[in-house]
Tab-separated table of C-alpha atoms in Angstrom:
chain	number	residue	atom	x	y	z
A	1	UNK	CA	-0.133	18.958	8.257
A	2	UNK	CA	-1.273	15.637	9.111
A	3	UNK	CA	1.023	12.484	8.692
A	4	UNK	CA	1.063	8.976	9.366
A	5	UNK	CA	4.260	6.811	10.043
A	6	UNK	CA	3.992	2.973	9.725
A	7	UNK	CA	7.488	2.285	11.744
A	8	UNK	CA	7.745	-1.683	10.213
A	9	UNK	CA	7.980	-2.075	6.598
A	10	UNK	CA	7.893	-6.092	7.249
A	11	UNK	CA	6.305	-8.062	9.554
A	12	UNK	CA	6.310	-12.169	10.239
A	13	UNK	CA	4.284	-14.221	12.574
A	14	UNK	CA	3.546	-18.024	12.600
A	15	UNK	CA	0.408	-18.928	11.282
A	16	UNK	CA	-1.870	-19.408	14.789
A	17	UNK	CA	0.170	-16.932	16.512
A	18	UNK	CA	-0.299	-12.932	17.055
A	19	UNK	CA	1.277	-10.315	15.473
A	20	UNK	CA	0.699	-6.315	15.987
A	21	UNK	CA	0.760	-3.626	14.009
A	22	UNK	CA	2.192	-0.273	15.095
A	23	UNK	CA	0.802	3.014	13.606
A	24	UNK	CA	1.206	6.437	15.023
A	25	UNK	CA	-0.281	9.848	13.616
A	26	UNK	CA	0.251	13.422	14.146
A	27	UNK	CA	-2.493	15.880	14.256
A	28	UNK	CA	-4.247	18.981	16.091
A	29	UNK	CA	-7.422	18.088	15.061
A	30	UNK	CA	-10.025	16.468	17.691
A	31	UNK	CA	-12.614	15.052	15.165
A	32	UNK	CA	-10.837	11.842	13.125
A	33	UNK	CA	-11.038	8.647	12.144
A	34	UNK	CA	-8.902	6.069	11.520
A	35	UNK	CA	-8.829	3.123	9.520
A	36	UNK	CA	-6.698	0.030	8.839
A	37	UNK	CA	-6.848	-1.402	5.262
A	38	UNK	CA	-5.270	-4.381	3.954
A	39	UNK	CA	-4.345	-5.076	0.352
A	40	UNK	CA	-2.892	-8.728	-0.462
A	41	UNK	CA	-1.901	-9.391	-3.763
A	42	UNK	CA	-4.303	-9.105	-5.557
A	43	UNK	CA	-3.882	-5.071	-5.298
A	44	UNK	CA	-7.849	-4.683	-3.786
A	45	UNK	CA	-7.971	-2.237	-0.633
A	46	UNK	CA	-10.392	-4.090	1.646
A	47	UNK	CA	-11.241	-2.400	4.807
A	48	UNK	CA	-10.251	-4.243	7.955
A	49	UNK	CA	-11.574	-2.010	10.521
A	50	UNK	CA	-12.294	1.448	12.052
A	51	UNK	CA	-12.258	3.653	14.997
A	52	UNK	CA	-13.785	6.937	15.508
A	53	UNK	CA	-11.577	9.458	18.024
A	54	UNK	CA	-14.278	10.399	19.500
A	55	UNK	CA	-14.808	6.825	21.082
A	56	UNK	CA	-12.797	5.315	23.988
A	57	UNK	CA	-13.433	1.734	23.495
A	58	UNK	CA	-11.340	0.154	21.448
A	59	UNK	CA	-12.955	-1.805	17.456
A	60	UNK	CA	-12.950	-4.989	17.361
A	61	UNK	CA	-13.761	-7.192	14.498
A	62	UNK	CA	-13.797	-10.876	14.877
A	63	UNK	CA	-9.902	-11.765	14.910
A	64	UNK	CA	-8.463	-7.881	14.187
A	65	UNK	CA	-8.673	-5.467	17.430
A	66	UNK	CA	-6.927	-2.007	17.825
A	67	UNK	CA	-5.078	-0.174	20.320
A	68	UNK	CA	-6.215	2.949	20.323
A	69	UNK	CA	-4.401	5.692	22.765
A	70	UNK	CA	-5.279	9.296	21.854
A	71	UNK	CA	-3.383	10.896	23.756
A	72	UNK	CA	-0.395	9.321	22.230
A	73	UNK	CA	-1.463	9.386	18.733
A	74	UNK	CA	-0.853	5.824	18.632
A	75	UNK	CA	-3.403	3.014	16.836
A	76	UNK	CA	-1.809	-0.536	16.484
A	77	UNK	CA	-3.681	-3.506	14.896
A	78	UNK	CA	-3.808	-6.825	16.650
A	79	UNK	CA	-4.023	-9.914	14.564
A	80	UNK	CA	-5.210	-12.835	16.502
A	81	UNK	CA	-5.104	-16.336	15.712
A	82	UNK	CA	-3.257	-15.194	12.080
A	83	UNK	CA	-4.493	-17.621	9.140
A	84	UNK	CA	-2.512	-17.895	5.855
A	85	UNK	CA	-4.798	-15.407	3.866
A	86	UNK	CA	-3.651	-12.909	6.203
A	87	UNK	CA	-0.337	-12.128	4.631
A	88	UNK	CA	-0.455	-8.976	2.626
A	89	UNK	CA	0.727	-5.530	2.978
A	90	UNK	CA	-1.468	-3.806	6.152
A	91	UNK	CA	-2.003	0.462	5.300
A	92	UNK	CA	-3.163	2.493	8.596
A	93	UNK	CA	-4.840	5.663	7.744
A	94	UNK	CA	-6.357	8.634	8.954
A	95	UNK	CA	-9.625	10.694	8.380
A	96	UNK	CA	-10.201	14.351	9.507
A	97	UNK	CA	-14.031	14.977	9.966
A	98	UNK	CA	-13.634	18.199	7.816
A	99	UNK	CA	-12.257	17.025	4.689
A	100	UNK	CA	-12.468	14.642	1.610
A	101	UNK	CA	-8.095	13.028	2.459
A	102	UNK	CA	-7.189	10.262	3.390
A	103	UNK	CA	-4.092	9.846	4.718
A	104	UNK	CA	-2.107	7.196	4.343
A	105	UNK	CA	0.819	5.684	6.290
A	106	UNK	CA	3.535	3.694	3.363
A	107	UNK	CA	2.153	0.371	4.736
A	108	UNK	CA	3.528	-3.095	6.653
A	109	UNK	CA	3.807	-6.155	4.471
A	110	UNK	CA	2.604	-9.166	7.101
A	111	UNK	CA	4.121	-12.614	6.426
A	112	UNK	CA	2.382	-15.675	7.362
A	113	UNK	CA	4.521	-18.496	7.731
A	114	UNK	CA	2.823	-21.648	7.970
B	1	UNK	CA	-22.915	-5.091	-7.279
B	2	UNK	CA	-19.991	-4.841	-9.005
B	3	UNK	CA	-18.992	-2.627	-6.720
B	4	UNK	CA	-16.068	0.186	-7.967
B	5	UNK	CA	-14.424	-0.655	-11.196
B	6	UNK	CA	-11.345	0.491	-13.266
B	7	UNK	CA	-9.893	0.254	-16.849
B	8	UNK	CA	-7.947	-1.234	-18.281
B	9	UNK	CA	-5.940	-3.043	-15.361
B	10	UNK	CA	-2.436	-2.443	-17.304
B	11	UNK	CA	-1.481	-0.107	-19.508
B	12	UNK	CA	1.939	1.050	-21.010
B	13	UNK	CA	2.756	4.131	-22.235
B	14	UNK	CA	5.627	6.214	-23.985
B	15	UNK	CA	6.647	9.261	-22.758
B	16	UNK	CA	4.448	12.110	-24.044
B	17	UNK	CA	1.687	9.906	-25.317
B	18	UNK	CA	-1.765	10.462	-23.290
B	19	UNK	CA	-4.677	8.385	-22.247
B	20	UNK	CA	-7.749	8.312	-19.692
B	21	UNK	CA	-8.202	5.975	-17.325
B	22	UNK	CA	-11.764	4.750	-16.521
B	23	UNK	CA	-13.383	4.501	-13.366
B	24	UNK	CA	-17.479	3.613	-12.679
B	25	UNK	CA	-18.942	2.591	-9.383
B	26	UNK	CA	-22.866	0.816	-9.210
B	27	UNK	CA	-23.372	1.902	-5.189
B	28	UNK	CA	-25.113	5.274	-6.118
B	29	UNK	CA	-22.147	6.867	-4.282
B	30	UNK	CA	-22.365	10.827	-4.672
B	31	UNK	CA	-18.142	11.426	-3.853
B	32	UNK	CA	-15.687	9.519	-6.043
B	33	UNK	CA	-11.594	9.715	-5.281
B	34	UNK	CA	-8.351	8.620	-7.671
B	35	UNK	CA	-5.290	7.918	-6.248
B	36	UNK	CA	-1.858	6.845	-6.993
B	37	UNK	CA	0.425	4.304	-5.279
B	38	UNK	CA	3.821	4.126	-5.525
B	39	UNK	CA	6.313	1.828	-3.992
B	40	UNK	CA	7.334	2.154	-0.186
B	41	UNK	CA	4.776	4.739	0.169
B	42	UNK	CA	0.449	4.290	0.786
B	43	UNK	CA	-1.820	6.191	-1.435
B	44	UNK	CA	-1.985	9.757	-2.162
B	45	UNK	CA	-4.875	11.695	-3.353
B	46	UNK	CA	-4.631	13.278	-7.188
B	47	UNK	CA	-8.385	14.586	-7.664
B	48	UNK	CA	-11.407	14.168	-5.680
B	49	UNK	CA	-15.293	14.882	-6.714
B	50	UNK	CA	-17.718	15.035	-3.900
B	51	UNK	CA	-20.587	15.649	-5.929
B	52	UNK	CA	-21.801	15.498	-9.637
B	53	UNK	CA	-20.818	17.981	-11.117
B	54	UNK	CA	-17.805	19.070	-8.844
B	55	UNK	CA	-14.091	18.454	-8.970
B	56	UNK	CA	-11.641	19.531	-6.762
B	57	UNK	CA	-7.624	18.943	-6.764
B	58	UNK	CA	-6.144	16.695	-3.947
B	59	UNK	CA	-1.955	16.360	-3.112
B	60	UNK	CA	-0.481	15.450	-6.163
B	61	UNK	CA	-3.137	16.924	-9.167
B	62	UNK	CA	-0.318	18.372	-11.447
B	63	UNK	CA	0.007	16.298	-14.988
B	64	UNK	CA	-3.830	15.476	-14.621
B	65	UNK	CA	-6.725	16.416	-15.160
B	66	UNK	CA	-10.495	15.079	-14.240
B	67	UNK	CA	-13.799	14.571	-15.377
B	68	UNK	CA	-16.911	13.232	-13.311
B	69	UNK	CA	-19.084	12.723	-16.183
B	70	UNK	CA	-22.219	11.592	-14.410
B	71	UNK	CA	-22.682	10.446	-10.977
B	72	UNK	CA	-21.430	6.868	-11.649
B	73	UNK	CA	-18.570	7.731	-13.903
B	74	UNK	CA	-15.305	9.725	-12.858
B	75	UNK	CA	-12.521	9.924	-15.226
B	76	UNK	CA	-8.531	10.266	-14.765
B	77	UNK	CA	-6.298	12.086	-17.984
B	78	UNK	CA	-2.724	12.364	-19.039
B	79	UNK	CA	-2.412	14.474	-21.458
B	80	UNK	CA	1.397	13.935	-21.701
B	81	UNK	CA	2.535	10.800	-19.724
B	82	UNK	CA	6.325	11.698	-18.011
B	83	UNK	CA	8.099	8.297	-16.403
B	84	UNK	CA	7.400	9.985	-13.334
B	85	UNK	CA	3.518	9.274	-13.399
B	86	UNK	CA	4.385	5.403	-13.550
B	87	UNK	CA	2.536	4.206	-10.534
B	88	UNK	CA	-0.765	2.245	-9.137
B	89	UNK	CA	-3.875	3.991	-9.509
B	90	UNK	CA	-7.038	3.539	-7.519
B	91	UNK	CA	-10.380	4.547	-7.650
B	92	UNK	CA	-12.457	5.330	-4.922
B	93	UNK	CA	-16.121	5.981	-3.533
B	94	UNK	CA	-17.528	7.048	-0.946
B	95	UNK	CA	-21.303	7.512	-0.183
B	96	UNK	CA	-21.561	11.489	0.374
B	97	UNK	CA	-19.906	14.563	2.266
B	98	UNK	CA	-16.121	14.600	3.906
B	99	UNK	CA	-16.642	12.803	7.047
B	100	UNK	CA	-14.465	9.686	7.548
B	101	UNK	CA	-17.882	7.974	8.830
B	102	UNK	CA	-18.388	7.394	5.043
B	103	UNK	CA	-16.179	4.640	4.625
B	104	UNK	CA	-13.890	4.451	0.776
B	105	UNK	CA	-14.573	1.552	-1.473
B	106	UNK	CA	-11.731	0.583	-3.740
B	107	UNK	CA	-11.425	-0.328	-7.161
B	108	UNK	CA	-8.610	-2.979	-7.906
B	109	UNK	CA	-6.188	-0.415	-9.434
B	110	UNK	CA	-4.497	0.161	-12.583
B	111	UNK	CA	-0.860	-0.616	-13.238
B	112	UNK	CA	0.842	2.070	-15.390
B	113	UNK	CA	4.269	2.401	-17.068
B	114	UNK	CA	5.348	5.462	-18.964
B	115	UNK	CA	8.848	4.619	-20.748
C-alpha cells in the first residue's frame, strides 16, 4: 500500500526568509504524481503545485519549487521569499496513474512570523 | 464559476440522527470525490464517482452511503450519525478518468459534530 509521511507537524520561518518542506512516499509503482496543497484557515484546499514522476526536472511555480528525488521517494517544497499569507497547514500528496486516491500525508502547519 | 460547492458549512448532529450533505460543482467535471478530515491526519477518501451514473467505495465508505444524482450533483448520507463520523468533509472534482494529470478541485468543507 501506498503511504505518505509528512515528518514536521509545525513549521516557522521569518517572513522574507525560506523554509522547506519535507515529504517522503513509499510506493512500487513507476507512474505517479505528486502534489502539494495548502489549506490556510479558511479550510479551502488550493493547489500549490505538481510534479509528474515521470519528469526529472524539478516544478517550479513563481516562489514554491520542489525537490524531487525518485529514487529516494523524497519531494520537499521550497518556500522562497515567505509572505504572511503563506502561513497555513501545507498537505503533500500522491497520485498513482491507475486509480481515482489520493493520498494524503497528515500535513505541516507553516508559521509566518513577521 | 463558482467552482465546487458544499452544504451547509456546519452542521450538528445527535447520535443516531441522519442527514445528507450536499455537494455541486459548475466545471462540467465528469469524476466527483468526498472526503473526510480529521485532526493530525490529511484527507481520506469515503466514496468516489468517476462518471454519471457510477459510484464506487474509497478507504473509509462504511456508515455512508452515495448518490451522484446528475453529473453536477454528488451527494454524501448518514443514515445513523455515530460520534465517530465527527470530522471535515470535502468535496472534490476532477475533470475525467484516474490519472493524477486531472488535477482535484476542492470545495470549502463541511464541519460536522455528532454528540
Amino acid at each position: 500500500a501506498q503511504t505518505v509521511t509528512q515528518s514536521q507537524p509545525e513549521m516557522s520561518v521569518q517572513e522574507a526568509e525560506t523554509v522547506t518542506l519535507s515529504c517522503t512516499y513509499d510506493t512500487s509503482e513507476s507512474d505517479y504524481y505528486l502534489f502539494w496543497y495548502k489549506q490556510p484557515p479558511s479550510r479551502q484546499m488550493i493547489l500549490v503545485i505538481r510534479q509528474e514522476a515521470y519528469k526529472q526536472q524539478n516544478a517550479t511555480e513563481n516562489r514554491f519549487s520542489v525537490n524531487f528525488q525518485k529514487a529516494a521517494k523524497s519531494f520537499s517544497l521550497k518556500i522562497s521569499d515567505s509572505q504572511l499569507g503563506d502561513a497555513a497547514m501545507y498537505f503533500c500528496a500522491f497520485h498513482m496513474d491507475s486509480n481515482y486516491q489520493l493520498i494524503w500525508g497528515a500535513g505541516t502547519k507553516l508559521i509566518i512570523k513577521p | 464559476n463558482a467552482g465546487v460547492t458544499q452544504t451547509p458549512k456546519f452542521q450538528v448532529l445527535k447520535t443516531g440522527q441522519s442527514m445528507t450533505l450536499q455537494c455541486a460543482q459548475d466545471m462540467n467535471h465528469n469524476s466527483m470525490y468526498w472526503y473526510r478530515q480529521d485532526p493530525g491526519m490529511g484527507l481520506r477518501l469515503i466514496y468516489y464517482s468517476a462518471s454519471e451514473g457510477t459510484t464506487d467505495k474509497g478507504e473509509v465508505p462504511n456508515g455512508y452511503n452515495v448518490s451522484r444524482l446528475n453529473k453536477r450533483e454528488f451527494s454524501l448520507r448518514l443514515e445513523s450519525a455515530a460520534p465517530s463520523q465527527t470530522s471535515v468533509y470535502f468535496c472534490a472534482s476532477s475533470e475525467a478518468g484516474a490519472s493524477g494529470r486531472n488535477e482535484q478541485f476542492f470545495g470549502p468543507g463541511t464541519r460536522l459534530t455528532v454528540l
